[in-house]
PDB file of C-alpha atoms in Angstrom:
ATOM      1  CA  ARG W   1       8.815  -5.287  -5.160  1.00 69.00           C
ATOM      2  CA  PHE W   2      10.746  -8.515  -4.648  1.00 77.00           C
ATOM      3  CA  PRO W   3      11.387 -11.029  -7.472  1.00 77.00           C
ATOM      4  CA  GLN W   4       9.073 -14.003  -7.024  1.00 78.00           C
ATOM      5  CA  ASN W   5      11.146 -16.393  -9.137  1.00 78.00           C
ATOM      6  CA  THR W   6      13.764 -16.851  -6.381  1.00 85.00           C
ATOM      7  CA  PHE W   7      13.443 -18.187  -2.842  1.00 86.00           C
ATOM      8  CA  PHE W   8      15.129 -15.112  -1.355  1.00 87.00           C
ATOM      9  CA  GLY W   9      12.759 -12.765  -3.185  1.00 87.00           C
ATOM     10  CA  ARG W  10       9.727 -14.714  -1.974  1.00 87.00           C
ATOM     11  CA  LEU W  11      11.168 -14.801   1.552  1.00 89.00           C
ATOM     12  CA  CYS W  12      11.453 -10.994   1.587  1.00 87.00           C
ATOM     13  CA  HIS W  13       7.888 -10.774   0.266  1.00 85.00           C
ATOM     14  CA  PHE W  14       6.451 -13.037   2.973  1.00 85.00           C
ATOM     15  CA  ILE W  15       8.428 -11.306   5.715  1.00 86.00           C
ATOM     16  CA  ASN W  16       6.563  -8.214   4.495  1.00 84.00           C
ATOM     17  CA  ILE W  17       3.236 -10.068   4.467  1.00 82.00           C
ATOM     18  CA  THR W  18       3.693 -11.408   8.019  1.00 84.00           C
ATOM     19  CA  ASP W  19       4.635  -8.019   9.488  1.00 84.00           C
ATOM     20  CA  PRO W  20       2.395  -7.789  12.620  1.00 86.00           C
ATOM     21  CA  ARG W  21       2.334  -3.974  12.435  1.00 86.00           C
ATOM     22  CA  THR W  22      -0.050  -4.244   9.474  1.00 85.00           C
ATOM     23  CA  LEU W  23      -2.711  -5.585  11.848  1.00 86.00           C
ATOM     24  CA  LEU W  24      -3.099  -2.011  13.115  1.00 86.00           C
ATOM     25  CA  VAL W  25      -4.024  -0.673   9.666  1.00 84.00           C
ATOM     26  CA  SER W  26      -7.472   0.943   9.694  1.00 85.00           C
ATOM     27  CA  GLU W  27     -10.183   0.804   7.024  1.00 86.00           C
ATOM     28  CA  SER W  28      -9.496   4.414   6.111  1.00 86.00           C
ATOM     29  CA  GLN W  29      -5.815   3.619   5.569  1.00 85.00           C
ATOM     30  CA  ILE W  30      -6.773   0.690   3.329  1.00 86.00           C
ATOM     31  CA  ALA W  31      -9.096   2.958   1.323  1.00 86.00           C
ATOM     32  CA  HIS W  32      -6.367   5.612   1.046  1.00 84.00           C
ATOM     33  CA  ALA W  33      -3.822   3.027  -0.160  1.00 83.00           C
ATOM     34  CA  ARG W  34      -6.284   1.703  -2.741  1.00 85.00           C
ATOM     35  CA  THR W  35      -7.040   5.213  -4.047  1.00 82.00           C
ATOM     36  CA  LEU W  36      -3.356   6.110  -4.152  1.00 81.00           C
ATOM     37  CA  LEU W  37      -2.469   3.093  -6.281  1.00 80.00           C
ATOM     38  CA  GLN W  38      -5.483   3.524  -8.558  1.00 78.00           C
ATOM     39  CA  ASN W  39      -4.510   7.143  -9.215  1.00 75.00           C
ATOM     40  CA  PHE W  40      -0.922   6.126  -9.874  1.00 75.00           C
ATOM     41  CA  HIS W  41      -1.871   3.406 -12.384  1.00 73.00           C
ATOM     42  CA  SER W  42      -4.324   5.671 -14.178  1.00 71.00           C
ATOM     43  CA  ALA W  43      -1.663   8.396 -14.579  1.00 64.00           C
ATOM     44  CA  LYS W  44       1.344   6.108 -14.880  1.00 60.00           C
ATOM     45  CA  SER W  45       2.583   7.756 -18.067  1.00 53.00           C
ATOM     46  CA  ARG W  46       2.981  11.079 -16.214  1.00 59.00           C
ATOM     47  CA  GLY W  47       5.213   9.573 -13.536  1.00 61.00           C
ATOM     48  CA  LEU W  48       4.892   9.817  -9.763  1.00 63.00           C
ATOM     49  CA  PRO W  49       2.154  12.135  -8.409  1.00 62.00           C
ATOM     50  CA  HIS W  50       3.451  15.345  -6.874  1.00 63.00           C
ATOM     51  CA  GLY W  51       4.570  14.956  -3.279  1.00 64.00           C
ATOM     52  CA  LEU W  52       4.760  11.163  -3.383  1.00 69.00           C
ATOM     53  CA  SER W  53       7.854   8.982  -3.438  1.00 71.00           C
ATOM     54  CA  GLU W  54       8.335   5.433  -4.660  1.00 73.00           C
ATOM     55  CA  SER W  55       8.519   4.256  -1.053  1.00 79.00           C
ATOM     56  CA  ASP W  56       5.021   5.707  -0.462  1.00 78.00           C
ATOM     57  CA  LEU W  57       3.676   3.588  -3.308  1.00 81.00           C
ATOM     58  CA  TRP W  58       5.358   0.436  -2.014  1.00 81.00           C
ATOM     59  CA  ALA W  59       3.959   1.132   1.462  1.00 83.00           C
ATOM     60  CA  ALA W  60       0.477   1.418  -0.054  1.00 83.00           C
ATOM     61  CA  GLN W  61       1.013  -1.840  -1.962  1.00 83.00           C
ATOM     62  CA  LYS W  62       2.126  -3.567   1.244  1.00 85.00           C
ATOM     63  CA  THR W  63      -1.039  -2.351   2.980  1.00 86.00           C
ATOM     64  CA  LEU W  64      -3.219  -3.933   0.291  1.00 85.00           C
ATOM     65  CA  ASP W  65      -1.156  -7.136   0.049  1.00 84.00           C
ATOM     66  CA  THR W  66      -1.409  -7.787   3.783  1.00 84.00           C
ATOM     67  CA  THR W  67      -5.057  -6.871   4.326  1.00 86.00           C
ATOM     68  CA  LEU W  68      -6.995  -7.762   1.144  1.00 84.00           C
ATOM     69  CA  HIS W  69      -7.736 -11.128  -0.452  1.00 82.00           C
ATOM     70  CA  PRO W  70      -5.870 -11.328  -3.795  1.00 77.00           C
ATOM     71  CA  ASP W  71      -8.931 -12.663  -5.669  1.00 75.00           C
ATOM     72  CA  THR W  72     -11.903 -10.856  -4.135  1.00 78.00           C
ATOM     73  CA  LYS W  73     -10.033  -7.704  -2.998  1.00 81.00           C
ATOM     74  CA  ALA W  74     -12.169  -7.835   0.155  1.00 84.00           C
ATOM     75  CA  PRO W  75     -10.543  -7.241   3.580  1.00 85.00           C
ATOM     76  CA  ILE W  76      -9.444 -10.397   5.400  1.00 86.00           C
ATOM     77  CA  PHE W  77     -10.498 -10.577   9.057  1.00 88.00           C
ATOM     78  CA  PRO W  78      -7.350  -9.485  10.990  1.00 87.00           C
ATOM     79  CA  LEU W  79      -7.112 -12.637  13.112  1.00 87.00           C
ATOM     80  CA  PHE W  80      -6.947 -14.795   9.966  1.00 88.00           C
ATOM     81  CA  ARG W  81      -4.288 -12.779   8.131  1.00 87.00           C
ATOM     82  CA  PHE W  82      -0.816 -14.286   8.008  1.00 81.00           C
ATOM     83  CA  ALA W  83       0.447 -11.188   9.792  1.00 85.00           C
ATOM     84  CA  ALA W  84      -1.396 -12.535  12.859  1.00 87.00           C
ATOM     85  CA  PHE W  85      -0.288 -16.141  12.361  1.00 82.00           C
ATOM     86  CA  PRO W  86       2.949 -16.073  14.438  1.00 81.00           C
ATOM     87  CA  LEU W  87       1.249 -14.157  17.279  1.00 84.00           C
ATOM     88  CA  THR W  88      -1.790 -16.421  17.517  1.00 87.00           C
ATOM     89  CA  ASN W  89       0.261 -19.589  17.131  1.00 81.00           C
ATOM     90  CA  LEU W  90       2.548 -18.822  20.068  1.00 81.00           C
ATOM     91  CA  PRO W  91      -0.061 -19.744  22.722  1.00 84.00           C
ATOM     92  CA  ILE W  92      -1.457 -22.536  20.514  1.00 82.00           C
ATOM     93  CA  SER W  93       1.957 -24.131  19.947  1.00 76.00           C
ATOM     94  CA  ALA W  94       2.793 -23.782  23.640  1.00 77.00           C
ATOM     95  CA  GLY W  95      -0.484 -25.521  24.491  1.00 79.00           C
ATOM     96  CA  LEU W  96       0.273 -28.362  22.074  1.00 73.00           C
ATOM     97  CA  LEU W  97       3.725 -28.864  23.608  1.00 68.00           C
ATOM     98  CA  TYR W  98       2.826 -28.392  27.281  1.00 71.00           C
ATOM     99  CA  ASN W  99      -0.407 -30.383  27.458  1.00 63.00           C
ATOM    100  CA  GLY W 100      -0.221 -32.738  30.408  1.00 66.00           C
ATOM    101  CA  SER W 101      -3.265 -34.918  29.850  1.00 72.00           C
ATOM    102  CA  ARG W 102      -5.465 -36.283  27.091  1.00 74.00           C
ATOM    103  CA  ALA W 103      -8.115 -33.683  27.906  1.00 79.00           C
ATOM    104  CA  THR W 104      -5.721 -30.762  27.425  1.00 80.00           C
ATOM    105  CA  ALA W 105      -4.294 -32.367  24.273  1.00 76.00           C
ATOM    106  CA  ILE W 106      -7.800 -32.585  22.812  1.00 79.00           C
ATOM    107  CA  PHE W 107      -8.564 -28.992  23.854  1.00 84.00           C
ATOM    108  CA  TRP W 108      -5.482 -27.543  22.134  1.00 82.00           C
ATOM    109  CA  GLN W 109      -6.011 -29.630  19.006  1.00 77.00           C
ATOM    110  CA  TRP W 110      -9.560 -28.229  18.886  1.00 82.00           C
ATOM    111  CA  VAL W 111      -8.291 -24.666  19.314  1.00 85.00           C
ATOM    112  CA  ASN W 112      -5.645 -25.196  16.631  1.00 81.00           C
ATOM    113  CA  GLN W 113      -8.009 -26.671  14.038  1.00 77.00           C
ATOM    114  CA  SER W 114     -10.660 -24.032  14.790  1.00 82.00           C
ATOM    115  CA  TYR W 115      -8.122 -21.364  13.989  1.00 85.00           C
ATOM    116  CA  ASN W 116      -6.782 -23.257  10.971  1.00 80.00           C
ATOM    117  CA  VAL W 117     -10.162 -23.542   9.278  1.00 78.00           C
ATOM    118  CA  GLY W 118     -10.543 -19.760   9.522  1.00 81.00           C
ATOM    119  CA  VAL W 119      -7.060 -19.184   8.064  1.00 81.00           C
ATOM    120  CA  ASN W 120      -7.541 -21.750   5.284  1.00 76.00           C
ATOM    121  CA  TYR W 121     -10.907 -20.349   4.227  1.00 78.00           C
ATOM    122  CA  SER W 122      -9.772 -16.714   4.403  1.00 80.00           C
ATOM    123  CA  ASN W 123      -6.648 -17.354   2.305  1.00 77.00           C
ATOM    124  CA  ARG W 124      -8.124 -19.769  -0.242  1.00 74.00           C
ATOM    125  CA  ASN W 125      -8.347 -19.397  -3.995  1.00 69.00           C
ATOM    126  CA  ALA W 126     -11.745 -17.679  -4.219  1.00 67.00           C
ATOM    127  CA  SER W 127     -12.584 -18.517  -7.835  1.00 65.00           C
ATOM    128  CA  SER W 128     -14.905 -21.302  -6.596  1.00 64.00           C
ATOM    129  CA  ALA W 129     -17.602 -20.586  -4.021  1.00 65.00           C
ATOM    130  CA  MET W 130     -18.085 -22.771  -0.925  1.00 65.00           C
ATOM    131  CA  ASN W 131     -21.222 -23.007   1.174  1.00 68.00           C
ATOM    132  CA  THR W 132     -21.336 -22.733   4.954  1.00 73.00           C
ATOM    133  CA  SER W 133     -22.457 -26.333   5.549  1.00 74.00           C
ATOM    134  CA  SER W 134     -19.447 -27.736   3.657  1.00 70.00           C
ATOM    135  CA  LEU W 135     -17.119 -25.496   5.642  1.00 71.00           C
ATOM    136  CA  PHE W 136     -18.684 -26.657   8.919  1.00 78.00           C
ATOM    137  CA  LEU W 137     -18.301 -30.316   7.931  1.00 75.00           C
ATOM    138  CA  ALA W 138     -14.649 -29.641   7.069  1.00 70.00           C
ATOM    139  CA  TYR W 139     -14.164 -28.116  10.499  1.00 75.00           C
ATOM    140  CA  LEU W 140     -15.750 -31.083  12.316  1.00 80.00           C
ATOM    141  CA  ALA W 141     -13.754 -33.611  10.288  1.00 76.00           C
ATOM    142  CA  ALA W 142     -10.426 -31.857  10.895  1.00 70.00           C
ATOM    143  CA  VAL W 143     -11.049 -31.510  14.630  1.00 75.00           C
ATOM    144  CA  GLY W 144     -12.038 -35.188  14.894  1.00 77.00           C
ATOM    145  CA  LEU W 145      -8.975 -36.342  12.943  1.00 73.00           C
ATOM    146  CA  SER W 146      -6.480 -34.198  14.878  1.00 67.00           C
ATOM    147  CA  CYS W 147      -7.894 -35.222  18.269  1.00 72.00           C
ATOM    148  CA  GLY W 148      -7.921 -38.890  17.252  1.00 75.00           C
ATOM    149  CA  ILE W 149      -4.290 -38.790  16.096  1.00 69.00           C
ATOM    150  CA  ALA W 150      -3.216 -36.835  19.173  1.00 64.00           C
ATOM    151  CA  VAL W 151      -4.839 -39.237  21.651  1.00 68.00           C
ATOM    152  CA  GLY W 152      -3.942 -42.416  19.732  1.00 70.00           C
ATOM    153  CA  GLY W 153      -0.394 -41.295  19.004  1.00 62.00           C
ATOM    154  CA  ARG W 154       0.135 -40.256  22.606  1.00 60.00           C
ATOM    155  CA  SER W 155      -0.997 -43.679  23.861  1.00 64.00           C
ATOM    156  CA  VAL W 156       1.284 -45.531  21.433  1.00 63.00           C
ATOM    157  CA  ALA W 157       4.259 -43.293  22.270  1.00 57.00           C
ATOM    158  CA  GLU W 158       3.710 -43.693  26.013  1.00 58.00           C
ATOM    159  CA  ARG W 159       3.623 -47.510  25.686  1.00 64.00           C
ATOM    160  CA  VAL W 160       6.783 -47.540  23.567  1.00 57.00           C
ATOM    161  CA  PHE W 161       8.680 -45.307  25.973  1.00 53.00           C
ATOM    162  CA  ALA W 162       7.405 -47.230  29.000  1.00 54.00           C
ATOM    163  CA  ARG W 163       8.653 -50.502  27.445  1.00 55.00           C
ATOM    164  CA  ARG W 164      12.061 -49.021  26.699  1.00 51.00           C
ATOM    165  CA  ALA W 165      12.294 -47.574  30.202  1.00 48.00           C
ATOM    166  CA  THR W 166      11.554 -51.039  31.670  1.00 48.00           C
ATOM    167  CA  ILE W 167      14.241 -52.649  29.538  1.00 43.00           C
ATOM    168  CA  SER W 168      16.843 -50.042  30.537  1.00 44.00           C
ATOM    169  CA  ALA W 169      15.634 -49.012  33.969  1.00 43.00           C
ATOM    170  CA  SER W 170      19.164 -48.434  35.208  1.00 41.00           C
ATOM    171  CA  THR W 171      19.769 -45.580  32.803  1.00 41.00           C
ATOM    172  CA  THR W 172      18.430 -42.037  32.946  1.00 41.00           C
ATOM    173  CA  GLU W 173      15.820 -41.273  30.292  1.00 51.00           C
ATOM    174  CA  SER W 174      17.345 -39.210  27.521  1.00 62.00           C
ATOM    175  CA  VAL W 175      16.233 -35.607  27.301  1.00 63.00           C
ATOM    176  CA  TYR W 176      16.025 -36.133  23.555  1.00 63.00           C
ATOM    177  CA  ARG W 177      13.600 -39.005  24.055  1.00 66.00           C
ATOM    178  CA  THR W 178      11.438 -36.678  26.134  1.00 66.00           C
ATOM    179  CA  ALA W 179      11.602 -34.043  23.386  1.00 67.00           C
ATOM    180  CA  LEU W 180      10.553 -36.705  20.881  1.00 64.00           C
ATOM    181  CA  LEU W 181       7.510 -37.666  22.945  1.00 65.00           C
ATOM    182  CA  ARG W 182       6.508 -34.042  23.520  1.00 64.00           C
ATOM    183  CA  SER W 183       6.918 -32.807  19.971  1.00 69.00           C
ATOM    184  CA  VAL W 184       6.549 -35.571  17.402  1.00 73.00           C
ATOM    185  CA  VAL W 185       3.063 -36.712  18.437  1.00 70.00           C
ATOM    186  CA  PRO W 186       1.636 -33.153  18.232  1.00 71.00           C
ATOM    187  CA  PHE W 187       3.574 -32.651  14.971  1.00 77.00           C
ATOM    188  CA  VAL W 188       2.030 -35.735  13.339  1.00 76.00           C
ATOM    189  CA  ALA W 189      -1.460 -34.817  14.572  1.00 73.00           C
ATOM    190  CA  VAL W 190      -1.189 -31.169  13.512  1.00 75.00           C
ATOM    191  CA  THR W 191       0.375 -31.940  10.119  1.00 80.00           C
ATOM    192  CA  PHE W 192      -2.096 -34.622   9.043  1.00 79.00           C
ATOM    193  CA  ALA W 193      -5.121 -32.776  10.400  1.00 75.00           C
ATOM    194  CA  GLY W 194      -3.876 -29.441   9.058  1.00 77.00           C
ATOM    195  CA  CYS W 195      -3.485 -30.801   5.534  1.00 83.00           C
ATOM    196  CA  PHE W 196      -6.851 -32.551   5.780  1.00 79.00           C
ATOM    197  CA  ASN W 197      -8.386 -29.318   7.087  1.00 75.00           C
ATOM    198  CA  LEU W 198      -6.859 -27.413   4.166  1.00 78.00           C
ATOM    199  CA  VAL W 199      -8.124 -29.813   1.496  1.00 80.00           C
ATOM    200  CA  VAL W 200     -11.634 -30.133   2.928  1.00 76.00           C
ATOM    201  CA  ALA W 201     -11.978 -26.396   3.624  1.00 72.00           C
ATOM    202  CA  ARG W 202     -11.035 -25.771  -0.023  1.00 78.00           C
ATOM    203  CA  GLN W 203     -12.857 -28.775  -1.455  1.00 78.00           C
ATOM    204  CA  THR W 204     -14.558 -26.716  -4.152  1.00 79.00           C
ATOM    205  CA  GLU W 205     -11.133 -26.240  -5.740  1.00 81.00           C
ATOM    206  CA  VAL W 206     -10.725 -30.032  -5.848  1.00 80.00           C
ATOM    207  CA  PHE W 207     -14.118 -30.646  -7.461  1.00 82.00           C
ATOM    208  CA  GLU W 208     -14.443 -27.533  -9.647  1.00 83.00           C
ATOM    209  CA  GLY W 209     -10.836 -26.478 -10.203  1.00 85.00           C
ATOM    210  CA  VAL W 210      -9.167 -23.071  -9.901  1.00 85.00           C
ATOM    211  CA  GLN W 211      -9.360 -20.201 -12.352  1.00 86.00           C
ATOM    212  CA  LEU W 212      -6.420 -19.997 -14.754  1.00 87.00           C
ATOM    213  CA  ASN W 213      -5.377 -16.745 -16.432  1.00 86.00           C
ATOM    214  CA  ASP W 214      -3.088 -16.017 -19.324  1.00 83.00           C
ATOM    215  CA  GLN W 215      -0.165 -13.576 -19.101  1.00 82.00           C
ATOM    216  CA  ASP W 216      -2.555 -10.671 -19.755  1.00 80.00           C
ATOM    217  CA  GLY W 217      -4.774 -11.658 -16.817  1.00 81.00           C
ATOM    218  CA  VAL W 218      -7.609 -12.925 -19.050  1.00 82.00           C
ATOM    219  CA  PRO W 219      -9.510 -15.888 -17.484  1.00 85.00           C
ATOM    220  CA  ARG W 220      -9.102 -19.057 -19.544  1.00 84.00           C
ATOM    221  CA  GLY W 221     -11.117 -21.614 -17.578  1.00 85.00           C
ATOM    222  CA  LYS W 222     -10.761 -23.768 -14.479  1.00 88.00           C
ATOM    223  CA  SER W 223      -8.337 -26.615 -13.878  1.00 87.00           C
ATOM    224  CA  ARG W 224      -8.505 -29.377 -11.261  1.00 89.00           C
ATOM    225  CA  ILE W 225      -4.907 -30.372 -11.976  1.00 89.00           C
ATOM    226  CA  ALA W 226      -3.729 -26.855 -11.060  1.00 88.00           C
ATOM    227  CA  ALA W 227      -5.913 -27.008  -7.944  1.00 88.00           C
ATOM    228  CA  PHE W 228      -4.263 -30.259  -6.806  1.00 88.00           C
ATOM    229  CA  ARG W 229      -0.828 -28.780  -7.466  1.00 89.00           C
ATOM    230  CA  GLY W 230      -1.608 -25.660  -5.434  1.00 88.00           C
ATOM    231  CA  LEU W 231      -3.051 -27.642  -2.517  1.00 89.00           C
ATOM    232  CA  ALA W 232      -0.053 -30.009  -2.499  1.00 90.00           C
ATOM    233  CA  GLN W 233       2.314 -27.049  -2.259  1.00 89.00           C
ATOM    234  CA  CYS W 234       0.261 -25.515   0.564  1.00 88.00           C
ATOM    235  CA  CYS W 235       0.336 -28.852   2.437  1.00 89.00           C
ATOM    236  CA  CYS W 236       4.112 -29.075   2.009  1.00 90.00           C
ATOM    237  CA  ALA W 237       4.536 -25.553   3.438  1.00 89.00           C
ATOM    238  CA  ARG W 238       2.366 -26.481   6.435  1.00 86.00           C
ATOM    239  CA  ALA W 239       4.412 -29.600   7.160  1.00 88.00           C
ATOM    240  CA  VAL W 240       7.639 -27.573   7.043  1.00 88.00           C
ATOM    241  CA  TRP W 241       6.485 -24.804   9.376  1.00 83.00           C
ATOM    242  CA  THR W 242       4.834 -27.293  11.764  1.00 83.00           C
ATOM    243  CA  ALA W 243       8.111 -29.210  12.043  1.00 84.00           C
ATOM    244  CA  GLY W 244      10.013 -25.989  12.554  1.00 83.00           C
ATOM    245  CA  VAL W 245       7.629 -24.722  15.224  1.00 79.00           C
ATOM    246  CA  LEU W 246       6.846 -27.907  17.197  1.00 76.00           C
ATOM    247  CA  VAL W 247       9.862 -30.192  16.694  1.00 79.00           C
ATOM    248  CA  GLY W 248      12.706 -27.693  16.278  1.00 80.00           C
ATOM    249  CA  PRO W 249      12.300 -25.742  19.544  1.00 80.00           C
ATOM    250  CA  ALA W 250      11.692 -28.941  21.555  1.00 77.00           C
ATOM    251  CA  PHE W 251      14.986 -30.490  20.429  1.00 79.00           C
ATOM    252  CA  ALA W 252      16.818 -27.163  20.744  1.00 81.00           C
ATOM    253  CA  PHE W 253      15.597 -26.906  24.327  1.00 80.00           C
ATOM    254  CA  ALA W 254      16.636 -30.517  24.987  1.00 79.00           C
ATOM    255  CA  PHE W 255      20.140 -29.701  23.718  1.00 80.00           C
ATOM    256  CA  LEU W 256      20.382 -26.588  25.899  1.00 81.00           C
ATOM    257  CA  LYS W 257      19.005 -28.448  28.917  1.00 80.00           C
ATOM    258  CA  LYS W 258      21.587 -31.205  28.521  1.00 79.00           C
ATOM    259  CA  HIS W 259      24.599 -28.928  28.048  1.00 79.00           C
ATOM    260  CA  PHE W 260      23.449 -25.946  30.169  1.00 80.00           C
ATOM    261  CA  PRO W 261      21.424 -27.447  33.057  1.00 78.00           C
ATOM    262  CA  ALA W 262      21.048 -24.035  34.727  1.00 79.00           C
ATOM    263  CA  ILE W 263      18.350 -23.012  32.233  1.00 77.00           C
ATOM    264  CA  ALA W 264      16.028 -25.701  33.624  1.00 73.00           C
ATOM    265  CA  ARG W 265      16.844 -25.195  37.289  1.00 76.00           C
ATOM    266  CA  THR W 266      13.426 -23.645  37.887  1.00 77.00           C
ATOM    267  CA  ARG W 267      10.162 -24.342  36.093  1.00 75.00           C
ATOM    268  CA  LEU W 268       9.649 -20.659  35.251  1.00 76.00           C
ATOM    269  CA  ARG W 269      13.117 -20.291  33.725  1.00 80.00           C
ATOM    270  CA  ALA W 270      12.656 -23.420  31.619  1.00 79.00           C
ATOM    271  CA  VAL W 271       9.276 -22.252  30.327  1.00 78.00           C
ATOM    272  CA  MET W 272      10.622 -18.795  29.454  1.00 82.00           C
ATOM    273  CA  VAL W 273      13.572 -20.268  27.518  1.00 83.00           C
ATOM    274  CA  GLU W 274      11.365 -22.667  25.565  1.00 78.00           C
ATOM    275  CA  LEU W 275       8.795 -19.984  24.783  1.00 81.00           C
ATOM    276  CA  SER W 276      11.627 -17.761  23.514  1.00 84.00           C
ATOM    277  CA  LEU W 277      12.777 -20.559  21.195  1.00 84.00           C
ATOM    278  CA  LEU W 278       9.190 -21.039  20.058  1.00 81.00           C
ATOM    279  CA  SER W 279       8.805 -17.322  19.292  1.00 84.00           C
ATOM    280  CA  VAL W 280      11.987 -17.258  17.216  1.00 86.00           C
ATOM    281  CA  ALA W 281      10.852 -20.351  15.308  1.00 84.00           C
ATOM    282  CA  LEU W 282       7.442 -18.853  14.513  1.00 82.00           C
ATOM    283  CA  VAL W 283       8.910 -15.592  13.223  1.00 83.00           C
ATOM    284  CA  ALA W 284      11.612 -17.325  11.159  1.00 85.00           C
ATOM    285  CA  VAL W 285      10.030 -20.547   9.922  1.00 86.00           C
ATOM    286  CA  VAL W 286       6.553 -19.425   8.791  1.00 84.00           C
ATOM    287  CA  PRO W 287       7.776 -16.881   6.163  1.00 87.00           C
ATOM    288  CA  ALA W 288      10.454 -19.356   5.007  1.00 88.00           C
ATOM    289  CA  ALA W 289       7.886 -22.144   4.582  1.00 88.00           C
ATOM    290  CA  LEU W 290       5.508 -19.852   2.689  1.00 86.00           C
ATOM    291  CA  ALA W 291       8.409 -18.827   0.444  1.00 87.00           C
ATOM    292  CA  LEU W 292       8.992 -22.383  -0.761  1.00 88.00           C
ATOM    293  CA  TYR W 293       6.515 -21.716  -3.583  1.00 87.00           C
ATOM    294  CA  PRO W 294       5.202 -18.512  -5.194  1.00 86.00           C
ATOM    295  CA  GLN W 295       1.645 -17.575  -4.210  1.00 81.00           C
ATOM    296  CA  HIS W 296       0.796 -16.695  -7.803  1.00 84.00           C
ATOM    297  CA  ALA W 297       1.881 -19.904  -9.453  1.00 83.00           C
ATOM    298  CA  CYS W 298       2.443 -20.718 -13.101  1.00 85.00           C
ATOM    299  CA  VAL W 299       1.919 -24.040 -14.804  1.00 85.00           C
ATOM    300  CA  SER W 300       2.749 -25.319 -18.276  1.00 86.00           C
ATOM    301  CA  ALA W 301      -0.144 -26.028 -20.621  1.00 83.00           C
ATOM    302  CA  ASP W 302       1.329 -29.499 -21.237  1.00 85.00           C
ATOM    303  CA  ALA W 303       0.853 -30.344 -17.541  1.00 85.00           C
ATOM    304  CA  LEU W 304      -2.848 -29.400 -17.563  1.00 85.00           C
ATOM    305  CA  GLU W 305      -6.036 -30.912 -18.946  1.00 85.00           C
ATOM    306  CA  PRO W 306      -5.909 -31.550 -22.732  1.00 85.00           C
ATOM    307  CA  HIS W 307      -8.182 -28.632 -23.694  1.00 84.00           C
ATOM    308  CA  PHE W 308      -5.679 -26.101 -22.288  1.00 82.00           C
ATOM    309  CA  ARG W 309      -3.085 -27.220 -24.834  1.00 82.00           C
ATOM    310  CA  SER W 310      -4.956 -25.618 -27.729  1.00 82.00           C
ATOM    311  CA  VAL W 311      -5.843 -22.223 -26.219  1.00 80.00           C
ATOM    312  CA  HIS W 312      -4.740 -19.056 -28.041  1.00 80.00           C
ATOM    313  CA  ASP W 313      -4.573 -15.474 -26.802  1.00 77.00           C
ATOM    314  CA  ALA W 314      -6.131 -12.373 -28.385  1.00 76.00           C
ATOM    315  CA  ARG W 315      -3.140 -12.094 -30.751  1.00 78.00           C
ATOM    316  CA  GLY W 316      -3.670 -15.629 -31.999  1.00 77.00           C
ATOM    317  CA  GLN W 317      -0.555 -16.947 -30.290  1.00 80.00           C
ATOM    318  CA  HIS W 318      -0.548 -20.311 -28.570  1.00 82.00           C
ATOM    319  CA  ILE W 319      -0.578 -20.018 -24.743  1.00 82.00           C
ATOM    320  CA  ASN W 320       2.148 -22.187 -23.214  1.00 86.00           C
ATOM    321  CA  VAL W 321       1.915 -21.034 -19.579  1.00 86.00           C
ATOM    322  CA  PHE W 322      -1.059 -20.250 -17.347  1.00 87.00           C
ATOM    323  CA  PHE W 323      -1.160 -18.441 -14.003  1.00 88.00           C
ATOM    324  CA  PHE W 324      -3.294 -18.926 -10.884  1.00 86.00           C
ATOM    325  CA  ASN W 325      -3.487 -17.992  -7.220  1.00 83.00           C
ATOM    326  CA  LYS W 326      -2.614 -21.144  -5.292  1.00 81.00           C
ATOM    327  CA  GLY W 327      -3.696 -19.588  -1.981  1.00 76.00           C
ATOM    328  CA  LEU W 328      -1.730 -19.790   1.262  1.00 73.00           C
TER     329      LEU W 328
END
């Protein structure tokens, strides 16, 4: 529906994908949407079926895009769909920002990585199978890394800020310095652990490669180079939305607190303002970060393994570009 070769087109597409109303779609509605589109494609030459409009077909396509895995066509568990991502990440992000001790920091990093491994696995490229034991090891490794960075980074940041406060004890601590302490340490922990979680949860793509198709959708083999490219783009998107969700609202709140002190006059008012900023960031930044790259990526044959440079299609023509699902 939206052109995927422009950022704006991809942004519109992912705003559609992250629509939380699609979480209420039932199995019968999914089945109806699938049947509707199958009937349309089988009778495409005769035009639209009687009683249906083009908007009905796009609504059916949206239902399938938001609920089914693009490779397996199996329903994705609702909690792990990207339509649920902003809703579930509101309490998680608040917990990462408002943790007051090492114990709570570890708890929220555990919650975050537990959720992330479910999202990463559910939205992977499914052309390579992954066993349960490997997924569990990926989960343990990501949780350990995120908790280690969170605790270690917090200790380093606290020592740095304590030293600076001692040197300039006569001055009031900057609200921006507080925002830095509250947001950057969780950002570093979440970004590094999130990317590690992503790569380990999808490790079969690294070792076996992802399935490449030609322009007709015919499978042409697996490529590890394409897998690395897809994972790198997914990691970049995660870093962008993590910065937008954890760092952006913290500094925005610091700015408002400095110039409009009334918003922080009571603890409840301050929390409500910051949670509002966090909600806006989640709704705006996640689709924008996902839109940085197309989900169904293309790659030149010259950038792939040597054997892809001599592949020909059914018409005997040399294939210059291959396509693959990079996952989300």
